[in-house]
Coordinates of C-alpha atoms in Angstrom, one line a residue:
Chain C
X21 CA 0.0 -0.3 0.1
X22 CA 1.3 3.4 -0.9
X23 CA -0.8 6.3 0.1
X24 CA -3.9 3.8 0.2
X25 CA -3.4 2.9 -3.3
X26 CA -2.7 -0.8 -3.5
X27 CA 0.7 -1.7 -5.4
X28 CA -1.3 -3.8 -8.1
X29 CA -2.7 -0.7 -9.5
X30 CA 1.0 0.5 -10.3
X31 CA 1.7 -2.7 -11.4
X32 CA -1.4 -2.8 -13.8
X33 CA -0.7 0.9 -14.9
X34 CA 2.9 0.2 -15.9
X35 CA 2.2 -3.2 -17.6
X36 CA -0.4 -1.4 -19.9
X37 CA 1.8 1.5 -20.6
X38 CA 4.9 -0.9 -21.5
X39 CA 2.9 -2.9 -23.7
X40 CA 1.3 -0.1 -25.5
X41 CA 4.9 0.7 -26.1
X42 CA 5.9 -2.8 -27.1
X43 CA 3.1 -3.1 -29.5
X44 CA 3.9 0.4 -31.0
X45 CA 7.2 -0.5 -32.0
X46 CA 5.8 -3.5 -34.2
X47 CA 3.0 -1.6 -35.2
X48 CA 3.9 2.0 -36.3
X49 CA 6.0 2.8 -39.2
X50 CA 7.5 6.2 -38.7
X51 CA 10.8 5.9 -37.2
X52 CA 10.2 9.0 -34.8
X53 CA 7.0 7.2 -33.3
X54 CA 9.0 4.2 -32.7
X55 CA 11.3 6.3 -30.5
X56 CA 8.4 7.5 -28.7
X57 CA 7.3 3.9 -28.0
X58 CA 10.4 3.0 -26.9
X59 CA 10.7 5.8 -24.8
X60 CA 7.1 4.9 -23.2
X61 CA 8.4 1.2 -22.3
X62 CA 11.3 2.9 -20.2
X63 CA 9.0 5.3 -18.9
X64 CA 6.5 2.7 -17.6
X65 CA 9.8 0.9 -16.1
X66 CA 10.6 4.0 -14.4
X67 CA 7.0 4.1 -12.8
X68 CA 7.3 0.6 -11.7
X69 CA 10.6 1.0 -10.1
X70 CA 9.5 3.9 -8.2
X71 CA 6.5 2.3 -6.7
X72 CA 8.4 -0.8 -5.6
X73 CA 11.1 1.6 -4.4
X74 CA 8.4 3.5 -2.3
X75 CA 6.8 0.4 -1.1
X76 CA 10.0 -1.1 0.1
X77 CA 11.2 2.1 1.6
X78 CA 14.6 1.3 -0.3
X79 CA 15.9 4.1 -2.3
X80 CA 18.1 2.1 -4.5
X81 CA 15.1 1.8 -6.9
X82 CA 14.9 5.4 -7.6
X83 CA 18.7 5.7 -7.9
X84 CA 18.3 2.9 -10.8
X85 CA 15.7 5.4 -12.3
X86 CA 18.3 8.1 -12.7
X87 CA 20.5 5.5 -14.6
X88 CA 17.5 4.7 -16.8
X89 CA 16.7 8.3 -17.7
X90 CA 20.7 8.9 -18.5
X91 CA 20.8 5.9 -20.8
X92 CA 17.4 6.7 -22.4
X93 CA 18.8 9.8 -23.2
X94 CA 22.0 8.4 -24.7
X95 CA 19.8 5.8 -26.5
X96 CA 17.7 8.7 -28.3
X97 CA 20.8 10.8 -29.2
X98 CA 22.3 8.2 -30.8
X99 CA 19.3 7.1 -32.6
X100 CA 18.2 10.3 -33.7
X101 CA 22.2 10.9 -35.0
X102 CA 21.5 7.7 -37.1
X103 CA 18.1 8.7 -38.2
X104 CA 19.5 11.9 -39.6
X105 CA 22.0 9.9 -41.5
X106 CA 19.3 7.9 -43.2
X107 CA 17.3 10.7 -44.1
X108 CA 20.3 12.6 -45.8
X109 CA 20.6 9.1 -47.8
X110 CA 17.2 8.5 -48.6
X111 CA 15.1 11.5 -48.0
X112 CA 12.7 9.6 -45.9
X113 CA 12.1 8.2 -42.2
X114 CA 9.6 5.6 -43.0
X115 CA 10.7 2.5 -41.7
X116 CA 9.8 0.7 -44.8
X117 CA 12.2 2.3 -46.8
X118 CA 14.5 0.4 -44.5
X119 CA 14.4 -2.9 -46.3
X120 CA 18.0 -3.0 -48.2
X121 CA 19.2 -5.8 -46.3
X122 CA 17.1 -8.7 -47.2
X123 CA 15.2 -11.4 -45.1
Chain M
X9 CA 39.2 -4.5 -12.2
X10 CA 42.6 -2.9 -12.9
X11 CA 42.0 -3.8 -16.6
X12 CA 38.5 -2.0 -16.7
X13 CA 40.1 1.0 -15.2
X14 CA 42.8 1.4 -17.8
X15 CA 40.1 0.5 -20.7
X16 CA 38.4 3.3 -19.6
X17 CA 41.2 5.9 -19.4
X18 CA 42.3 4.7 -22.9
X19 CA 38.9 5.6 -23.9
X20 CA 39.0 9.3 -22.6
X21 CA 42.9 9.2 -24.1
X22 CA 41.4 8.5 -27.5
X23 CA 39.0 11.2 -27.0
X24 CA 41.1 14.0 -26.4
X25 CA 43.8 12.7 -28.7
X26 CA 42.5 15.1 -31.3
X27 CA 42.8 18.1 -29.3
X28 CA 46.0 17.6 -27.7
X29 CA 47.6 16.3 -31.1
X30 CA 48.8 12.9 -30.3
X31 CA 46.8 11.3 -32.7
X32 CA 49.7 9.4 -34.6
X33 CA 50.7 7.7 -31.0
X34 CA 47.5 6.6 -30.4
X35 CA 48.0 3.2 -32.0
X36 CA 51.0 2.0 -30.0
X37 CA 49.3 3.9 -27.3
X38 CA 46.1 1.7 -27.3
X39 CA 48.2 -1.8 -28.0
X40 CA 50.4 -1.0 -24.8
X41 CA 47.4 0.0 -22.7
X42 CA 45.5 -3.3 -23.7
X43 CA 48.7 -5.5 -23.0
X44 CA 49.1 -4.0 -19.6
X45 CA 45.4 -4.9 -18.8
X46 CA 46.1 -8.0 -19.9
X47 CA 49.4 -8.4 -17.8
X48 CA 47.2 -7.0 -14.8
X49 CA 44.7 -9.4 -15.3
X50 CA 46.9 -12.3 -15.1
X51 CA 48.5 -10.6 -12.0
X52 CA 45.2 -10.4 -10.5
X53 CA 44.4 -14.2 -11.0
X54 CA 47.7 -15.0 -9.3
X55 CA 46.9 -12.8 -6.5
X56 CA 43.2 -13.1 -5.9
X57 CA 42.1 -10.6 -3.5
X58 CA 38.5 -10.9 -3.7
X59 CA 37.2 -7.2 -3.4
X60 CA 34.6 -6.1 -4.9
X61 CA 34.0 -2.5 -5.5
X62 CA 31.1 0.1 -5.1
X63 CA 29.1 -1.7 -2.4
X64 CA 29.7 -5.2 -4.2
X65 CA 28.4 -4.0 -7.4
X66 CA 31.4 -5.2 -9.3
X67 CA 33.9 -7.6 -8.5
X68 CA 36.2 -10.1 -10.5
X69 CA 36.7 -13.2 -9.4
X70 CA 38.7 -15.9 -11.1
X71 CA 36.1 -16.7 -13.6
X72 CA 35.1 -13.1 -14.2
X73 CA 39.0 -12.9 -14.9
X74 CA 39.2 -15.3 -17.5
X75 CA 36.4 -14.0 -19.5
X76 CA 37.8 -10.7 -19.3
X77 CA 41.3 -12.0 -20.5
X78 CA 39.4 -13.6 -23.4
X79 CA 37.9 -10.6 -24.3
X80 CA 41.1 -8.5 -23.9
X81 CA 43.1 -10.7 -26.0
X82 CA 40.7 -11.0 -28.7
X83 CA 40.3 -7.2 -28.6
X84 CA 44.2 -7.1 -28.6
X85 CA 44.1 -9.2 -31.7
X86 CA 41.2 -7.1 -33.4
X87 CA 43.2 -3.7 -32.8
X88 CA 46.5 -5.0 -34.9
X89 CA 43.8 -6.3 -37.6
X90 CA 42.0 -3.2 -37.7
X91 CA 45.0 -0.8 -37.6
X92 CA 44.4 0.1 -41.4
X93 CA 40.7 0.4 -41.0
X94 CA 41.4 3.2 -39.1
X95 CA 43.4 4.9 -41.0
X96 CA 40.9 5.2 -43.7
X97 CA 37.9 7.6 -43.8
X98 CA 37.0 10.3 -41.3
X99 CA 36.7 10.9 -37.6
X100 CA 39.1 8.0 -36.8
X101 CA 39.7 9.0 -33.5
X102 CA 36.2 8.7 -32.7
X103 CA 36.3 5.2 -33.8
X104 CA 38.8 4.2 -31.1
X105 CA 37.1 5.9 -28.6
X106 CA 33.8 3.7 -29.2
X107 CA 35.3 0.5 -29.6
X108 CA 37.4 1.2 -26.4
X109 CA 34.4 2.4 -24.4
X110 CA 32.5 -0.7 -25.8
X111 CA 35.1 -2.6 -24.4
X112 CA 34.8 -1.0 -21.2
X113 CA 31.1 -1.9 -21.3
X114 CA 32.4 -5.8 -22.0
X115 CA 34.3 -5.9 -19.1
X116 CA 31.9 -4.2 -16.9
X117 CA 29.7 -7.2 -17.6
X118 CA 32.3 -9.6 -17.1
X119 CA 32.6 -8.3 -13.5
X120 CA 29.0 -7.3 -12.8
X121 CA 27.3 -8.5 -9.3
X122 CA 24.6 -6.2 -9.5
X123 CA 21.2 -5.6 -11.4
X124 CA 22.7 -2.0 -11.9
X125 CA 26.3 -3.0 -13.1
X126 CA 24.6 -5.6 -15.8
X127 CA 22.2 -2.8 -17.3
X128 CA 24.8 -0.1 -17.2
X129 CA 27.6 -3.0 -18.7
X130 CA 24.8 -3.9 -21.6
X131 CA 24.2 -0.4 -22.3
X132 CA 28.0 0.9 -22.4
X133 CA 28.7 -2.2 -24.6
X134 CA 25.6 -1.9 -26.9
X135 CA 25.2 2.2 -27.4
X136 CA 28.9 2.4 -29.1
X137 CA 28.1 -0.7 -30.8
X138 CA 24.9 0.9 -32.7
X139 CA 27.2 4.0 -33.7
X140 CA 30.0 1.5 -34.6
X141 CA 27.4 -0.4 -37.0
X142 CA 26.2 2.6 -38.5
X143 CA 29.6 4.0 -38.9
X144 CA 29.7 3.8 -43.1
X145 CA 27.9 7.3 -43.3
X146 CA 27.2 7.3 -47.1
X147 CA 26.0 3.7 -47.1
X148 CA 22.5 3.1 -46.4
X149 CA 22.8 -0.4 -45.8
X150 CA 25.2 0.3 -42.7
X151 CA 22.9 2.9 -41.5
X152 CA 20.0 0.3 -42.0
X153 CA 22.1 -2.0 -39.8
X154 CA 22.5 0.5 -37.4
X155 CA 19.3 1.5 -36.8
X156 CA 17.8 -2.4 -36.5
X157 CA 20.0 -2.8 -34.0
X158 CA 19.6 0.4 -31.9
X159 CA 15.7 -0.3 -32.1
X160 CA 16.2 -4.0 -31.4
X161 CA 18.6 -3.3 -28.7
X162 CA 16.6 -0.7 -26.6
X163 CA 13.2 -2.8 -26.9
X164 CA 15.5 -5.5 -25.5
X165 CA 17.0 -3.3 -22.9
X166 CA 13.0 -2.3 -21.9
X167 CA 12.5 -6.0 -21.7
X168 CA 15.5 -6.2 -19.5
X169 CA 14.4 -3.3 -17.1
X170 CA 10.7 -4.5 -16.8
X171 CA 12.2 -7.9 -15.7
X172 CA 14.7 -6.2 -13.1
X173 CA 11.9 -4.0 -11.7
X174 CA 9.8 -7.1 -11.1
X175 CA 12.2 -9.3 -9.7
X176 CA 13.1 -5.9 -7.4
X177 CA 9.3 -5.5 -6.4
X178 CA 9.5 -8.9 -5.4
X179 CA 13.2 -9.4 -3.5
X180 CA 13.6 -5.6 -2.6
X181 CA 17.3 -5.9 -3.7
X182 CA 19.7 -5.4 -7.0
X183 CA 22.2 -7.6 -5.7
X184 CA 22.8 -10.6 -7.1
X185 CA 23.6 -12.6 -3.7
X186 CA 20.7 -10.8 -1.8
X187 CA 18.6 -12.0 -4.4
X188 CA 19.6 -15.5 -4.3
X189 CA 19.4 -15.7 -0.7
X190 CA 16.0 -14.3 -0.9
X191 CA 14.9 -16.9 -3.4
X192 CA 16.3 -19.6 -1.3
X193 CA 14.4 -18.7 1.8
X194 CA 11.1 -17.5 0.3
X195 CA 11.2 -20.1 -2.1
X196 CA 7.1 -21.1 -2.8
X197 CA 5.9 -17.7 -1.3
X198 CA 7.1 -15.4 -3.9
X199 CA 4.7 -13.5 -6.0
X200 CA 3.8 -14.3 -9.6
X201 CA 5.4 -11.1 -11.1
X202 CA 8.7 -12.8 -9.8
X203 CA 8.7 -15.4 -12.3
X204 CA 7.6 -13.2 -15.0
X205 CA 10.4 -10.8 -14.5
X206 CA 13.1 -13.5 -14.5
X207 CA 11.1 -14.8 -17.8
X208 CA 11.3 -11.1 -19.4
X209 CA 15.2 -10.9 -18.2
X210 CA 15.7 -14.3 -20.1
X211 CA 13.8 -12.6 -23.1
X212 CA 16.1 -9.6 -23.1
X213 CA 19.2 -11.6 -22.6
X214 CA 18.2 -13.9 -25.7
X215 CA 17.8 -10.6 -27.8
X216 CA 21.2 -9.9 -26.7
X217 CA 22.8 -12.8 -27.6
X218 CA 20.6 -13.3 -30.7
X219 CA 19.2 -16.9 -30.4
X220 CA 16.1 -18.0 -31.8
X221 CA 13.0 -16.6 -32.1
X222 CA 14.8 -13.5 -30.7
X223 CA 17.4 -13.5 -33.6
X224 CA 16.1 -11.8 -36.5
X225 CA 17.9 -8.7 -36.3
X226 CA 21.1 -10.1 -36.3
X227 CA 21.7 -11.5 -39.9
X228 CA 20.6 -7.9 -41.1
X229 CA 23.0 -6.1 -38.6
X230 CA 25.7 -8.6 -39.4
X231 CA 25.5 -7.8 -43.2
X232 CA 25.1 -4.3 -43.1
X233 CA 27.7 -3.5 -40.7
X234 CA 31.6 -2.8 -41.8
X235 CA 33.2 -6.1 -42.0
X236 CA 35.1 -5.5 -38.7
X237 CA 32.6 -4.1 -36.5
X238 CA 31.0 -7.5 -37.3
X239 CA 33.8 -9.3 -36.5
X240 CA 33.7 -7.2 -33.1
X241 CA 30.0 -8.1 -32.5
X242 CA 30.6 -11.9 -33.1
X243 CA 33.4 -12.0 -30.3
X244 CA 33.8 -9.5 -27.8
X245 CA 30.0 -8.6 -27.8
X246 CA 28.9 -12.3 -27.8
X247 CA 31.4 -13.6 -25.2
X248 CA 30.7 -10.4 -22.8
X249 CA 27.0 -11.0 -23.3
X250 CA 27.6 -14.8 -22.4
X251 CA 29.5 -14.0 -19.1
X252 CA 26.9 -11.9 -17.8
X253 CA 24.1 -14.5 -18.9
X254 CA 26.1 -17.1 -16.8
X255 CA 26.3 -14.8 -13.7
X256 CA 22.7 -13.9 -13.8
X257 CA 21.3 -17.3 -14.6
X258 CA 23.9 -19.7 -12.7
X259 CA 24.7 -17.8 -10.0
X260 CA 21.5 -15.4 -9.1
X261 CA 18.5 -17.4 -10.4
X262 CA 20.3 -20.6 -9.7
X263 CA 17.3 -21.6 -7.5
X264 CA 14.4 -21.0 -9.6
X265 CA 16.1 -23.1 -12.5
X266 CA 13.2 -25.7 -12.9
X267 CA 11.5 -22.1 -14.5
X268 CA 14.0 -21.2 -17.3
X269 CA 15.7 -24.5 -17.9
X270 CA 12.6 -25.6 -20.0
X271 CA 12.5 -22.0 -21.9
X272 CA 16.3 -22.5 -22.5
X273 CA 16.0 -25.9 -23.9
X274 CA 12.9 -24.6 -26.4
X275 CA 15.0 -21.5 -27.2
X276 CA 18.1 -23.8 -27.9
X277 CA 16.3 -26.3 -30.1
X278 CA 14.8 -23.3 -32.1
X279 CA 18.0 -21.6 -32.7
X280 CA 19.7 -25.1 -33.9
X281 CA 16.8 -25.9 -36.0
X282 CA 16.3 -22.0 -37.5
X283 CA 20.0 -21.2 -37.7
X284 CA 21.5 -24.3 -39.6
X285 CA 18.5 -24.8 -42.0
X286 CA 18.7 -21.2 -43.1
X287 CA 22.6 -20.8 -43.0
X288 CA 22.8 -23.2 -45.9
X289 CA 20.8 -20.9 -48.4
X290 CA 23.2 -18.2 -47.7
X291 CA 24.9 -16.3 -50.5
X292 CA 26.5 -13.5 -48.2
X293 CA 29.5 -14.6 -46.4
X294 CA 28.5 -12.4 -43.3
X295 CA 24.9 -13.4 -43.3
X296 CA 25.9 -17.0 -43.1
X297 CA 28.5 -16.2 -40.2
X298 CA 25.8 -14.6 -38.6
X299 CA 23.2 -17.6 -38.9
X300 CA 26.3 -20.0 -37.8
X301 CA 26.7 -17.6 -34.9
X302 CA 23.2 -18.2 -33.8
X303 CA 23.8 -22.0 -33.9
X304 CA 26.8 -21.6 -31.6
X305 CA 24.9 -19.7 -29.3
X306 CA 22.6 -22.3 -28.9
X307 CA 25.7 -24.5 -27.9
X308 CA 26.8 -22.0 -25.4
X309 CA 23.2 -21.6 -23.9
X310 CA 23.1 -25.7 -23.6
X311 CA 26.1 -25.3 -21.0
X312 CA 24.4 -22.8 -19.2
X313 CA 21.0 -25.2 -19.0
X314 CA 23.2 -28.4 -18.1
X315 CA 25.0 -26.7 -15.2
X316 CA 24.7 -28.8 -12.1
X317 CA 26.7 -26.1 -10.0
X318 CA 30.1 -27.0 -11.0
X319 CA 32.9 -25.2 -11.9
X320 CA 33.3 -27.6 -15.1
X321 CA 30.6 -25.5 -16.8
X322 CA 32.1 -22.4 -16.5
X323 CA 35.4 -23.9 -17.6
X324 CA 33.6 -25.3 -20.7
X325 CA 31.7 -21.9 -21.6
X326 CA 35.2 -20.3 -21.4
X327 CA 36.7 -22.7 -23.6
X328 CA 33.7 -22.5 -25.9
X329 CA 33.8 -18.6 -26.2
X330 CA 37.4 -18.8 -26.6
X331 CA 37.2 -21.1 -29.5
X332 CA 34.3 -19.4 -31.1
X333 CA 35.9 -16.0 -31.0
X334 CA 39.4 -17.1 -32.5
X335 CA 37.7 -19.0 -35.3
X336 CA 35.0 -16.1 -36.1
X337 CA 38.1 -13.4 -35.7
X338 CA 40.0 -15.2 -38.2
X339 CA 37.2 -16.1 -40.7
X340 CA 35.8 -12.1 -40.3
X341 CA 39.7 -11.0 -40.9
X342 CA 39.7 -13.2 -44.1
X343 CA 36.3 -11.7 -45.3
X344 CA 37.8 -8.5 -44.6
X345 CA 40.8 -9.0 -46.5
X346 CA 39.3 -10.6 -49.8
X347 CA 36.4 -7.8 -49.6
X348 CA 38.3 -4.9 -49.6
X349 CA 38.5 -5.0 -53.7
X350 CA 35.8 -7.0 -54.0
X351 CA 32.2 -8.5 -52.9
X352 CA 30.9 -10.1 -49.7
X353 CA 29.5 -12.9 -51.6
X354 CA 30.3 -16.4 -51.2
X355 CA 31.6 -16.9 -54.8
X356 CA 34.2 -14.1 -54.0
X357 CA 35.9 -17.1 -51.8
X358 CA 35.9 -19.2 -55.1
X359 CA 39.5 -20.1 -56.0
X360 CA 41.0 -18.6 -52.9
X361 CA 43.8 -21.0 -53.1
X362 CA 45.4 -19.6 -56.1
X363 CA 45.2 -16.3 -54.9
X364 CA 46.4 -16.3 -51.4
X365 CA 48.0 -19.5 -49.4
X366 CA 47.5 -18.1 -46.1
X367 CA 44.2 -16.9 -46.5
X368 CA 43.0 -20.2 -47.6
X369 CA 44.6 -22.3 -44.8
X370 CA 43.4 -19.5 -42.1
X371 CA 39.7 -19.7 -43.3
X372 CA 40.2 -23.6 -43.6
X373 CA 41.0 -23.9 -40.0
X374 CA 38.7 -21.4 -39.0
X375 CA 35.5 -23.0 -40.6
X376 CA 36.9 -26.7 -39.6
X377 CA 36.9 -25.1 -35.9
X378 CA 33.3 -23.6 -36.5
X379 CA 32.2 -26.9 -37.6
X380 CA 34.0 -29.0 -34.7
X381 CA 36.1 -31.1 -36.7
X382 CA 39.2 -32.5 -34.5
X383 CA 42.5 -31.3 -34.1
X384 CA 41.0 -27.9 -33.8
X385 CA 39.4 -26.2 -30.7
X386 CA 36.1 -26.3 -31.9
X387 CA 35.8 -30.0 -31.9
X388 CA 36.6 -30.2 -27.9
X389 CA 34.5 -27.1 -27.6
X390 CA 31.4 -29.0 -29.3
X391 CA 32.5 -32.5 -27.1
X392 CA 32.3 -30.6 -23.8
X393 CA 28.6 -29.2 -24.5
X394 CA 27.4 -32.5 -25.5
X395 CA 29.1 -34.6 -22.6
X396 CA 27.6 -32.8 -20.2
X397 CA 24.1 -32.5 -21.2
X398 CA 22.1 -34.6 -19.0
X399 CA 21.3 -37.6 -20.9
X400 CA 18.0 -39.1 -19.4
X401 CA 15.9 -35.5 -19.7
X402 CA 17.4 -33.5 -22.3
X403 CA 18.8 -36.9 -24.7
X404 CA 16.4 -35.3 -27.6
X405 CA 18.7 -31.9 -27.6
X406 CA 21.8 -33.9 -28.0
X407 CA 20.5 -35.7 -30.7
X408 CA 19.1 -32.6 -32.6
X409 CA 22.4 -30.7 -31.6
X410 CA 24.3 -33.4 -33.6
X411 CA 22.1 -33.4 -36.5
X412 CA 22.5 -29.3 -36.9
X413 CA 26.3 -29.6 -36.5
X414 CA 26.2 -32.2 -39.4
X415 CA 24.3 -29.7 -41.7
X416 CA 26.6 -26.9 -40.3
X417 CA 29.4 -29.2 -41.4
X418 CA 28.1 -29.3 -44.7
X419 CA 27.9 -25.5 -45.5
X420 CA 31.1 -24.9 -44.1
X421 CA 33.2 -27.6 -46.0
X422 CA 31.2 -26.4 -49.1
X423 CA 33.5 -23.3 -49.1
X424 CA 36.4 -25.1 -48.0
X425 CA 35.8 -27.2 -51.1
X426 CA 35.1 -24.2 -53.3
X427 CA 38.4 -22.3 -52.2
X428 CA 40.4 -25.1 -53.3
X429 CA 38.5 -26.7 -56.5
X430 CA 36.3 -23.6 -57.8
X431 CA 37.4 -21.5 -60.8
X432 CA 37.7 -17.8 -59.6
X433 CA 37.1 -14.9 -62.0
X434 CA 40.2 -13.5 -61.3
X435 CA 43.7 -14.5 -60.5
X436 CA 45.0 -11.7 -58.9
X437 CA 47.0 -12.5 -56.0
X438 CA 45.7 -10.7 -52.8
X439 CA 48.6 -9.1 -50.9
X440 CA 48.5 -9.6 -47.0
X441 CA 50.3 -7.1 -45.0
X442 CA 52.4 -8.3 -42.1
X443 CA 50.5 -7.1 -39.2
X444 CA 47.6 -9.0 -40.8
X445 CA 49.4 -12.0 -41.7
X446 CA 50.6 -12.0 -37.9
X447 CA 47.2 -11.9 -36.6
X448 CA 45.9 -14.6 -38.8
X449 CA 49.0 -16.8 -38.2
X450 CA 48.2 -16.5 -34.2
X451 CA 44.6 -17.4 -34.6
X452 CA 45.6 -20.3 -36.4
X453 CA 48.4 -21.4 -33.7
X454 CA 46.0 -20.9 -31.1
X455 CA 43.1 -22.4 -32.7
X456 CA 45.1 -25.6 -33.1
X457 CA 46.9 -25.4 -29.8
X458 CA 43.6 -25.5 -27.9
X459 CA 42.3 -28.3 -30.2
X460 CA 45.4 -30.3 -29.3
X461 CA 45.6 -29.4 -25.5
X462 CA 42.3 -28.4 -24.3
X463 CA 43.5 -28.8 -20.8
X464 CA 44.9 -25.3 -21.0
X465 CA 41.4 -23.8 -20.5
X466 CA 39.4 -26.9 -19.0
X467 CA 41.9 -27.4 -16.1
X468 CA 42.2 -23.8 -15.1
X469 CA 41.0 -23.7 -11.3
X470 CA 38.5 -21.0 -11.3
X471 CA 38.0 -21.0 -7.7

């Protein structure tokens, strides 16, 4: 119980957010939206981590969230750099154009 | 630990070398640094201190030291091989820095004792690799490879983090030993989401080591990336990921092994079936080696799942990663040298025998080792795996493994055959630099040495 709210609600909320993100990665074709979906997954995890951290009265979960945020920022920085290279070479950021490597 | 500090320092040096204009001495500096890190690793091995750093977050016991020595040695060979790669093109110094930081992440993974260091190690290893995969700026294929690697990598990181959060929620700790102790005490009373968390972590790690059904990114990324970077991915990255996998599952989650062993059996069976049947049909050499790396990853997973808490399985995992890394590195080195003025198509290797003897012999030994044919290290690597699988419960897996190795041997030997007997479209000899020849010879000698005296690795006292 955190302030009268059962931990199950936090669990369900973050699971729902995580699922929306994960499904989005496979469904959406715009690469910027892909990044947003991945960010959503990571944010869902952060929410869960903080909820558990408060529940257990243990700060290490909150410290972990800082690491998560830093890593997510680094990942997006690299991702957008690669995306701008792709745009320069193909004039498109649609993930359907990325099919030069055969399956 | 000293090795990790040196590699981080080298990475920083590489970054400032452009500003302070010592770019030309950077290569000898990096080689010296790697040699020093290797020497310190050996010294730490002989004088075990059993110290863990940062509140028990990272610590190098002997198994971690063995894995990091393998990684450093392969990286050393890789740097010698990549010397002229660094001379061509732009932004060379950044390449050095990126490879060194990836290496730092790999070493961090070998010594991780906490979920935090596991996560940070994986990310420190992966993020430079995304950039390196996309490092051919004007080549859309390379960009695509980097992008796919990034999306799949961060997707897997999301799963890893969700798994870590659930395990943290159940056990209130990120520490491997504390989690293990908690599981041992409260076995049977753990909430359901703990098991979901373990499965999520397993899925994430399966993504990272690229085993079926989470392997679909690997062939694309391997094909699109520059050859040498692919070589780095299939050796250093794979070894580090397996070191982490081993620490996580054999040490931390060993008390809930019945949960993940069944899942691993399914993953291994799928990987063996998918990879070898698909590899036969490939026409691009890098793609073929990507599928071959999937099947080797499946073999390494078999070691982890057949573990009975004995050091023998850690030894055979180290032996397997060393044998696989050496063979894979020399195969990628040959492809790099052959494809410099040609394509990466398998037919490019036709009649290689008439163009360069050394390359032919190296690739033959490397492929024989990948196929697991005696006298090379690959034979004992596979032998140790198959002899350790419990024959009463997992006999079907052993049979599947043997069938799939036979298929694998077919496509490896087909290449060996075409190198000797097929006609090439050009007879132009390939000139090999002395430094490249040195790397190739070292790889071949080590492959044969470990193949004849496997005891060098398997009898190492890890505890």
